[in-house]
Short mmCIF file of C-alpha atoms in Angstrom, two decimals:
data_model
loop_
_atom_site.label_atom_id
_atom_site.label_comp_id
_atom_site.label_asym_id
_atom_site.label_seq_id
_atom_site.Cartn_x
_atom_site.Cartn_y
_atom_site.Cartn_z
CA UNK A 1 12.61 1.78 23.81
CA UNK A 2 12.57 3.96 26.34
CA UNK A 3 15.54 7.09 27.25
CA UNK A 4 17.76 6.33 30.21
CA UNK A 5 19.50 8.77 32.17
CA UNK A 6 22.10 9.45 34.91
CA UNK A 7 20.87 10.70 38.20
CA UNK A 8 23.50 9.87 40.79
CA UNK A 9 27.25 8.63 40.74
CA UNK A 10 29.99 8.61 43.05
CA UNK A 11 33.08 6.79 44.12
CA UNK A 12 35.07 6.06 47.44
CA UNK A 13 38.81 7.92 47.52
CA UNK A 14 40.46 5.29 45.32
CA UNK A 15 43.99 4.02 47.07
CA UNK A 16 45.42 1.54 49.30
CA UNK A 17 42.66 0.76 51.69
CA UNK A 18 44.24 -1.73 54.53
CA UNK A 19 41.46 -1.21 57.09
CA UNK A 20 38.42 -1.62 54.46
CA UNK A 21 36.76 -4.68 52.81
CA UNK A 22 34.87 -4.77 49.42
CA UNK A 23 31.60 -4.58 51.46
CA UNK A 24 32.11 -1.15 52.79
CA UNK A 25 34.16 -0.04 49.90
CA UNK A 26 31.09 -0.48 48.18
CA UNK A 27 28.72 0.89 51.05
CA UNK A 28 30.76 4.25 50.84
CA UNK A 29 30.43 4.29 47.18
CA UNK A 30 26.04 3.18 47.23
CA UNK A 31 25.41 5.86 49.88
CA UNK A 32 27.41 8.87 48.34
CA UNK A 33 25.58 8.21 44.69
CA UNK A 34 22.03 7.98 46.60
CA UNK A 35 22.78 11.21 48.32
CA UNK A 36 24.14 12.55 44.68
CA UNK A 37 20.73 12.44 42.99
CA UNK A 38 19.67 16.32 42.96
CA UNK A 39 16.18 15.73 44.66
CA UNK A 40 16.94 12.10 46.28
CA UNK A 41 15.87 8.81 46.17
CA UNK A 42 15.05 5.65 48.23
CA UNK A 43 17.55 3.03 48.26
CA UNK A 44 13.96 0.81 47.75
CA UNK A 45 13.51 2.63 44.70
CA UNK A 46 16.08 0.18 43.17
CA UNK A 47 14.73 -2.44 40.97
CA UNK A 48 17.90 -4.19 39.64
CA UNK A 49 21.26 -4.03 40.11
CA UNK A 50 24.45 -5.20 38.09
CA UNK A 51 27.70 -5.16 40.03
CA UNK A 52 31.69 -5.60 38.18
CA UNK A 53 34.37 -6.88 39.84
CA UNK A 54 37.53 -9.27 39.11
CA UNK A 55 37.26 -10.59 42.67
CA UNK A 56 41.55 -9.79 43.14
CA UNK A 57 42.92 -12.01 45.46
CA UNK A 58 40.17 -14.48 45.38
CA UNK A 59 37.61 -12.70 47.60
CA UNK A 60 34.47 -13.83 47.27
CA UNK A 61 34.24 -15.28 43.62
CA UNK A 62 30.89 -16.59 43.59
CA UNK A 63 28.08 -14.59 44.31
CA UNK A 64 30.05 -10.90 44.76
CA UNK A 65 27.15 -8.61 43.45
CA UNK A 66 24.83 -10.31 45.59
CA UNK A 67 27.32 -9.94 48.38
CA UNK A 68 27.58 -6.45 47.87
CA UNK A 69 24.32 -5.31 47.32
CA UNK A 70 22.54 -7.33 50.40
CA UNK A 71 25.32 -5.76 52.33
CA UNK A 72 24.38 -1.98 51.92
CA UNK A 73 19.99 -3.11 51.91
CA UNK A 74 18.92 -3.89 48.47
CA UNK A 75 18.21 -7.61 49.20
CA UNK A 76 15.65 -9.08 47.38
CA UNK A 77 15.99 -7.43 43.83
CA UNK A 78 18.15 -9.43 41.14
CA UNK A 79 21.94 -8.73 41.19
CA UNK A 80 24.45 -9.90 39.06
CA UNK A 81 27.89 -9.83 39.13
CA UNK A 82 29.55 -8.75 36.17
CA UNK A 83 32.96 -9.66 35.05
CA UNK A 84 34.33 -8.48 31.59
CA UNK A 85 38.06 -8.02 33.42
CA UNK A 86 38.96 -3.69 33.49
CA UNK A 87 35.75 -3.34 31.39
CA UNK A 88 33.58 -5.03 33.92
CA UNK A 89 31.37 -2.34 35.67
CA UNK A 90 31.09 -0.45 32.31
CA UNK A 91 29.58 -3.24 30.90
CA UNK A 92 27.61 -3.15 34.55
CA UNK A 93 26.71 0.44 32.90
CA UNK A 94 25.54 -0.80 29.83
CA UNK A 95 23.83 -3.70 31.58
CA UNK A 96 21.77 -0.94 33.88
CA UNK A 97 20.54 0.84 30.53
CA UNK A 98 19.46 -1.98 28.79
CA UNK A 99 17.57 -3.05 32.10
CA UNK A 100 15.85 1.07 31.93
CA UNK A 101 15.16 1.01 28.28
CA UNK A 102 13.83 -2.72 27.88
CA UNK A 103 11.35 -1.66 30.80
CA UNK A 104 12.28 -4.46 33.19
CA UNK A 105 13.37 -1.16 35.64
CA UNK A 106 12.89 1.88 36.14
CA UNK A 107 15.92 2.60 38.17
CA UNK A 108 18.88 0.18 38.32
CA UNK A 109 22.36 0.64 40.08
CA UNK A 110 25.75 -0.04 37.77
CA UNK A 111 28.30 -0.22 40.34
CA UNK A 112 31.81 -2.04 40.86
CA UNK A 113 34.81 -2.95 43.14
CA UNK A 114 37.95 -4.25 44.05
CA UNK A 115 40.75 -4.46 46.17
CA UNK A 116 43.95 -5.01 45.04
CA UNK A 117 46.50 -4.01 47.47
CA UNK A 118 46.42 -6.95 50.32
CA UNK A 119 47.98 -9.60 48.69
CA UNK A 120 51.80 -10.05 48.03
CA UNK A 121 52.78 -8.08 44.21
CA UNK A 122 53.10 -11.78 43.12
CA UNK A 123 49.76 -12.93 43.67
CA UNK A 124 48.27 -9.75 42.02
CA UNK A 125 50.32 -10.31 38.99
CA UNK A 126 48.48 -13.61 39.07
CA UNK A 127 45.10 -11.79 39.44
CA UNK A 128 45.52 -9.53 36.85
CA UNK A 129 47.32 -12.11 34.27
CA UNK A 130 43.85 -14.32 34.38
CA UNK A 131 42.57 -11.74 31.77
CA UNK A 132 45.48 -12.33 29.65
CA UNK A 133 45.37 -14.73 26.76
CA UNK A 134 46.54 -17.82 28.88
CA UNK A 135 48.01 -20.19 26.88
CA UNK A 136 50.16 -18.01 24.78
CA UNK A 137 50.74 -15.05 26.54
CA UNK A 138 50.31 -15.41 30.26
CA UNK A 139 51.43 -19.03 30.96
CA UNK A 140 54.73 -18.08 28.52
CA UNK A 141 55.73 -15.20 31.12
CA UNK A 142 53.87 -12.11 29.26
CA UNK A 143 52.46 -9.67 31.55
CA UNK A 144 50.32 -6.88 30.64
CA UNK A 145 52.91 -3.84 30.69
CA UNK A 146 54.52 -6.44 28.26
CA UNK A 147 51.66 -6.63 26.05
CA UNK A 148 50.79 -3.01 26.00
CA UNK A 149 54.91 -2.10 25.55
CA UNK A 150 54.35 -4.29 22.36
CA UNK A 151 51.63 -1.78 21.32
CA UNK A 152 53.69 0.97 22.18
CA UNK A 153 56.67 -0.03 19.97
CA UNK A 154 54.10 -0.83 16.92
CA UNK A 155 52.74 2.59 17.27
CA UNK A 156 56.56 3.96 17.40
CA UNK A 157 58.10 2.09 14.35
CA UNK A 158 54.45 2.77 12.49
CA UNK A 159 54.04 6.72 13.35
CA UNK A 160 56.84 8.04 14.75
CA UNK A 161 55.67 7.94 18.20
CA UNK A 162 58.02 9.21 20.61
CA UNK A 163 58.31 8.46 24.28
CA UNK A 164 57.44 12.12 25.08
CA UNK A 165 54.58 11.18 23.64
CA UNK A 166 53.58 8.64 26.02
CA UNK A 167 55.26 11.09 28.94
CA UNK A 168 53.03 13.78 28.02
CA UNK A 169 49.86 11.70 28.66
CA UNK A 170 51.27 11.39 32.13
CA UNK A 171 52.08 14.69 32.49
CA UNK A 172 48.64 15.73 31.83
CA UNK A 173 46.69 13.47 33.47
CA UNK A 174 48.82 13.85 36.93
CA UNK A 175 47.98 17.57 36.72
CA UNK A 176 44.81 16.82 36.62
CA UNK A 177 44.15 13.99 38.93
CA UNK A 178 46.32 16.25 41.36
CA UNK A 179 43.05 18.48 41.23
CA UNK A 180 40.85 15.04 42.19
CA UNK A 181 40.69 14.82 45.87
CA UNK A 182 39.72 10.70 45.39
CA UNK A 183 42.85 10.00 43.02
CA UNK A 184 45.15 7.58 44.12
CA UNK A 185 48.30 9.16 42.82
CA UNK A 186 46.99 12.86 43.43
CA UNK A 187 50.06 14.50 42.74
CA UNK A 188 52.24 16.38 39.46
CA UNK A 189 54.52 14.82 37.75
CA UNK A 190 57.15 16.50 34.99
CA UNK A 191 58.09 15.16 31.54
CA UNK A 192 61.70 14.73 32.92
CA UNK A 193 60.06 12.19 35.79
CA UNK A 194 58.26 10.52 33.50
CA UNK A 195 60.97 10.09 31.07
CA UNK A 196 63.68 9.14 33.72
CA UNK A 197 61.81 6.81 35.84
CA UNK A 198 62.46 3.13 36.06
CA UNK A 199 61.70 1.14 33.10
CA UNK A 200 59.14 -1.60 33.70
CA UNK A 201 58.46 -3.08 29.79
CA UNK A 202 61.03 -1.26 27.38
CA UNK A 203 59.59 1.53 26.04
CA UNK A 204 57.04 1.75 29.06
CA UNK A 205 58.73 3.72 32.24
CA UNK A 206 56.98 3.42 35.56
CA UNK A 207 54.94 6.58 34.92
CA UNK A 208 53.38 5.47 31.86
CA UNK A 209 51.82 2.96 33.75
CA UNK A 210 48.73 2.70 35.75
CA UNK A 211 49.00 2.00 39.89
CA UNK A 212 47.14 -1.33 40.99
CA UNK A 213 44.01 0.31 43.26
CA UNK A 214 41.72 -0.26 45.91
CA UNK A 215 38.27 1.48 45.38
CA UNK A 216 34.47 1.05 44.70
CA UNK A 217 31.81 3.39 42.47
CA UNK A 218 27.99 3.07 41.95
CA UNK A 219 26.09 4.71 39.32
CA UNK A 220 21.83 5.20 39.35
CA UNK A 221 20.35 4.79 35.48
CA UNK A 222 16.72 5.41 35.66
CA UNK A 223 13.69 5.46 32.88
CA UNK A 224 12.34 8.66 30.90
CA UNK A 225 8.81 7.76 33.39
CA UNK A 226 10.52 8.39 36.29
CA UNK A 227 13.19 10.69 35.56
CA UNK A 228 11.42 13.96 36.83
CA UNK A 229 10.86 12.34 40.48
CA UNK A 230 14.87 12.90 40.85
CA UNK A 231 15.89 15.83 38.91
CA UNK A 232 15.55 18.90 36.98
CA UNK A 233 18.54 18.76 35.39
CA UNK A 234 18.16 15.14 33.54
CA UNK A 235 21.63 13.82 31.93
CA UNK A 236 20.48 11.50 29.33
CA UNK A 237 22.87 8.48 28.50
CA UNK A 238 22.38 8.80 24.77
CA UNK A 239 24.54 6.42 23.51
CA UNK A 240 26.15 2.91 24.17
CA UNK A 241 28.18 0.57 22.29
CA UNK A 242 30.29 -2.38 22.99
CA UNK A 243 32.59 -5.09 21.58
CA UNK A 244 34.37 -7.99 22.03
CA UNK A 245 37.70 -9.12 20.44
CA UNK A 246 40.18 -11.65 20.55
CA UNK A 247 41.69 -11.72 24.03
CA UNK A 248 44.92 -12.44 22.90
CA UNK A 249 47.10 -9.24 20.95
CA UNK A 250 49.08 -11.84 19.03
CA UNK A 251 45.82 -13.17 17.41
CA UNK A 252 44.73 -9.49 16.26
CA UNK A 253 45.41 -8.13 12.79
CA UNK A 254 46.94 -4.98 14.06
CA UNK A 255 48.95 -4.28 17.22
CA UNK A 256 48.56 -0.08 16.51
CA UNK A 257 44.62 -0.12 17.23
CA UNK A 258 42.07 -2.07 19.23
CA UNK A 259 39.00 -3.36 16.73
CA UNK A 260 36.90 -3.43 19.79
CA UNK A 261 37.23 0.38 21.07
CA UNK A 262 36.59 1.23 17.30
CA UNK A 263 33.10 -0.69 17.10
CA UNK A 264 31.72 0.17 20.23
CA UNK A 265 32.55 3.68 19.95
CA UNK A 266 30.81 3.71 16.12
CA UNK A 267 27.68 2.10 17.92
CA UNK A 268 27.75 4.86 20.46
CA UNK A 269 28.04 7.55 18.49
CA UNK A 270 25.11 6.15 15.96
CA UNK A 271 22.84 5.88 19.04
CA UNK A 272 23.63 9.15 20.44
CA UNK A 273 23.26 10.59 16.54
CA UNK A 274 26.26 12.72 16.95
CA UNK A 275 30.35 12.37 15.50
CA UNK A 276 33.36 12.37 17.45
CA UNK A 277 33.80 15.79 16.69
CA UNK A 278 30.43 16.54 18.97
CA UNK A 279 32.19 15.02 22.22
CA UNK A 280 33.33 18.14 24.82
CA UNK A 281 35.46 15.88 27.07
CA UNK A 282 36.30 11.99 27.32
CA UNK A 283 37.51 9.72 30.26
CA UNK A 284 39.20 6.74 27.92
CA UNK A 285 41.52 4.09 29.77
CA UNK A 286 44.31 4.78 29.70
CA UNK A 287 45.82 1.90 31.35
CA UNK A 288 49.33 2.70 30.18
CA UNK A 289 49.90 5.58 28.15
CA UNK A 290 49.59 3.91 24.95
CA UNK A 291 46.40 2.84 25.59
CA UNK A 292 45.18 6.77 25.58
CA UNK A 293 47.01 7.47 22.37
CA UNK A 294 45.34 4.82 20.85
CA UNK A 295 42.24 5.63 22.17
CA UNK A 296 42.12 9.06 20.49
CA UNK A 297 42.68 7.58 17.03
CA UNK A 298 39.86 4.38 17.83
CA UNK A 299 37.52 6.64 18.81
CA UNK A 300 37.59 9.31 16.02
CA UNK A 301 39.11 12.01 18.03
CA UNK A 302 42.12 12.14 15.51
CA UNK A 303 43.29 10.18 12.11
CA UNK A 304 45.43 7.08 12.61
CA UNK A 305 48.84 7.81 13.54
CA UNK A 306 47.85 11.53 14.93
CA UNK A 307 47.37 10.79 18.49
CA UNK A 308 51.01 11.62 19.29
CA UNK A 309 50.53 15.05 17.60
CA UNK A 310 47.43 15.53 18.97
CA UNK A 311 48.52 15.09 23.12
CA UNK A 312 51.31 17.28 22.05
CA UNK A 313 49.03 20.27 20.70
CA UNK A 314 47.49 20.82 24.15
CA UNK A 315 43.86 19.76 23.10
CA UNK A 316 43.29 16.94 25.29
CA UNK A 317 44.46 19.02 28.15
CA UNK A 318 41.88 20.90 30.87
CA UNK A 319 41.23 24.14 28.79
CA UNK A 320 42.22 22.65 25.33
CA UNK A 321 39.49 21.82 22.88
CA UNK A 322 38.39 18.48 24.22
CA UNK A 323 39.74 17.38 27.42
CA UNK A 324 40.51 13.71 27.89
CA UNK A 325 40.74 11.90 31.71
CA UNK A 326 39.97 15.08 33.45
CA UNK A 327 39.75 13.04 36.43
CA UNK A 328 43.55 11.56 36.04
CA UNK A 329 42.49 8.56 34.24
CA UNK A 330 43.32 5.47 35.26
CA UNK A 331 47.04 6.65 35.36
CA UNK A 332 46.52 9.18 38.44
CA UNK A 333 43.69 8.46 39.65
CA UNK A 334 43.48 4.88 40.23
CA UNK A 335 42.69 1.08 38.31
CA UNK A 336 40.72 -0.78 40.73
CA UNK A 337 39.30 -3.39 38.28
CA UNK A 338 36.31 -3.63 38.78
CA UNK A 339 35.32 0.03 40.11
CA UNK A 340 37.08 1.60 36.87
CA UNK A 341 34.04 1.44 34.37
CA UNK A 342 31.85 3.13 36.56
CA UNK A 343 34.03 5.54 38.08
CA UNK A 344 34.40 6.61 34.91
CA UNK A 345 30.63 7.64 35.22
CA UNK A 346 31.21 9.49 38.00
CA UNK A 347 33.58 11.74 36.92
CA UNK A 348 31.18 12.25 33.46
CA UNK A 349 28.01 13.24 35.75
CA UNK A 350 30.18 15.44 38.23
CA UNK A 351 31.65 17.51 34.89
CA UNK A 352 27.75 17.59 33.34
CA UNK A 353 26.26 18.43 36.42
CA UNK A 354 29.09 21.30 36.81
CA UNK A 355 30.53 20.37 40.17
CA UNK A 356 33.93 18.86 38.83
CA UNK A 357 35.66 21.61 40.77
CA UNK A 358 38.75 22.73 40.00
CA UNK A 359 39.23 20.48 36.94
CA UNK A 360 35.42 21.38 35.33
CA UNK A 361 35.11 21.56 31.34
CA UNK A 362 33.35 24.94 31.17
CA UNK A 363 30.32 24.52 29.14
CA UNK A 364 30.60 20.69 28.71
CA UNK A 365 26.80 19.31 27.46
CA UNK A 366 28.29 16.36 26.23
CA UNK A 367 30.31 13.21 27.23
CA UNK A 368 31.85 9.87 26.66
CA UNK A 369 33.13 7.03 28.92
CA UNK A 370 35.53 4.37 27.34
CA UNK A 371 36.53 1.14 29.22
CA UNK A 372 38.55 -1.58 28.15
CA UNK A 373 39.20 -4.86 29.05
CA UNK A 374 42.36 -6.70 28.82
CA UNK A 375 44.53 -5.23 26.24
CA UNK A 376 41.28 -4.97 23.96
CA UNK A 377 39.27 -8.42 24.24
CA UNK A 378 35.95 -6.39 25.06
CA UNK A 379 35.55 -2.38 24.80
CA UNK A 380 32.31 -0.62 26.15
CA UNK A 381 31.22 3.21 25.10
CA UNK A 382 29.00 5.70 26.99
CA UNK A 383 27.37 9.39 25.52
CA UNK A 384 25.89 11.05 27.79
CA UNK A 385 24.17 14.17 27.25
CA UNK A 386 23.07 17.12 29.76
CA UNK A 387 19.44 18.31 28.80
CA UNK A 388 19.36 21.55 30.10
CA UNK A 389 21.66 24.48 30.50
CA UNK A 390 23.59 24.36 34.00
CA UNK A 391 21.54 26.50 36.75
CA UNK A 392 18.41 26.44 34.15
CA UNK A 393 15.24 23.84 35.33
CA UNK A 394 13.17 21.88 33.00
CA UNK A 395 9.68 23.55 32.03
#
């Protein structure tokens, strides 16, 4: 099969968007990643495209992607709307690479969006309870914060997990979505707010939880043939894995780990040929805070039961040994459903193509995307690799 690679990603600010729709969410998000590719590309270029979104409120449930993608030109190519809930447009991600390497494209747009933030907080409980376990979870009153709060206390009575712990995953990734000029929640926050704020699912304050988002990003995967007609500076997507789960957590084995991050991040890391220990920065979702601690343990970054210890040494941090959410994460920068996945992408080519700004991983030649859906139903896993030195062409 033939090598994929990144060429072009970028995402709209993510926030509350009153006077936009989903179509020119979406536009915003197309035309920045077509004017991101280094020597630039024709939006006719696109052979395929694979599109994630929830739908939130009930916009447009049939036919979204095609929706979408007519809207900003690329009528007439296939489109198909992905939904895997959170995980949705990075499975559109994974969807664009098998489209590259199977040769049924040579360029193919992963994109996503939602909007989440015109309907009443009751109805978007609703919207995001549909990728709960329904009979047993979300019909008996469970909401998500209550399922991941479940997690959290496992972890706690297992490890010795403290809530610092979960307040320093805040902490950090506030500081650094504060240095993201499209994060929702762009601003600091201290362990003492974290740890004094309101308490939504006991132990789970309000900052260890994740802000519901408007937002859209598109991504541009294109074949090894064609790679040189849009850049010097190729960032290969090395690696890709994904799994599904049960959806429900009461149905899993273990409420301290989720099976389906594990797997997908094994398959990613065989593809890629590399160990966890190879990875110079991550953006993992981090939902709720838990969902980050667990995270470093699933995917290798740390032994079960070290992830605690491990946000606490400073090594996740910007400047620590391998930063995690430099972006904010879903935490500070924004959860809109369907654009999460992919944004994710776009803060992984900014950081290998060196223009991440104030928040860049110096010397970063290799990273991973990790987005979940649900509370760990389906998990999907991107390595992507810069080529070349930054400033130094291909020969």
């Amino acid at each position: 099969m033939r090598d994929a690679y990144l060429v072009g990603a970028a995402q709209t600010d993510f926030g509350s968007f009153p006077d936009e729709s989903y179509r020119s969410l979406f536009r915003t998000a197309f035309e920045a990643a077509v004017d991101s590719v280094p020597a630039g590309i024709d939006p006719d270029d696109v052979d395929e495209a694979f599109v994630g979104t929830l739908g939130v409120g009930g916009r447009q449930l049939g036919l979204s992607g095609p929706a979408v993608t007519e809207h900003v030109g690329l009528g007439g190519i296939p489109c198909t709307r992905v939904e895997n809930a959170c995980a949705a447009s990075g499975f559109a991600g994974r969807h664009a690479v098998q489209a590259v390497k199977s040769g049924m494209a040579d360029v193919a747009l992963a994109g996503g969006v939602e909007i989440m933030t015109d309907t009443s907080s009751d109805a978007t409980k609703y919207w995001l309870g549909v990728s709960g376990e329904t009979e047993w979870e979300r019909l008996s009153g469970t909401t998500f914060a209550g399922v991941y709060a479940q997690m959290a206390d496992a972890h706690m009575e297992k490890y010795g997990t403290t809530s610092e712990h979960l307040s320093s995953v805040a902490v950090k990734n506030h500081s650094n979505g504060a240095k993201n000029p499209h994060a929702h929640l762009g601003f600091e926050c201290s362990l003492e707010d974290a740890e004094n704020a309101p308490v939504v699912a006991d132990p789970l304050t309000l900052y260890h939880c994740c802000p519901t988002t408007d937002g859209a990003a598109c991504a541009l995967v294109v074949s090894e043939d064609v790679v040189d007609e849009y850049t010097d500076d190729p960032i290969r997507i090395s690696g890709v894995g994904a799994s599904s789960d049960r959806v429900g957590l009461f149905q899993r084995e273990s409420y301290t780990s989720v099976p389906a991050s594990k797997e997908a991040g094994k398959q990613a890391y065989e593809m890629a040929g590399i160990t966890p220990e190879d990875i110079d920065f991550a953006e993992v979702h981090d939902c709720f805070a838990i969902a980050e601690l667990l995270a470093y343990e699933d995917l290798g970054f740390c032994e079960p039961g070290e992830a605690g210890s491990l946000v606490e040494s400073g090594e996740t941090e910007l400047g620590g040994e391998r930063p995690v959410n430099t972006s904010g994460g879903l935490k500070s920068k924004g959860h809109p459903i369907g654009a999460t996945g992919a944004g994710q992408l776009v803060e992984a080519f900014k950081q290998l193509s060196g223009e991440a700004g104030e928040r860049q991983v110096e010397g970063a030649t290799r990273g991973l995307t990790h987005n979940v859906g649900g509370s760990g139903g389906a998990a999907v896993v991107h390595v992507l690799e810069r080529e070349n030195e930054l400033g130094v062409d291909a020969q």
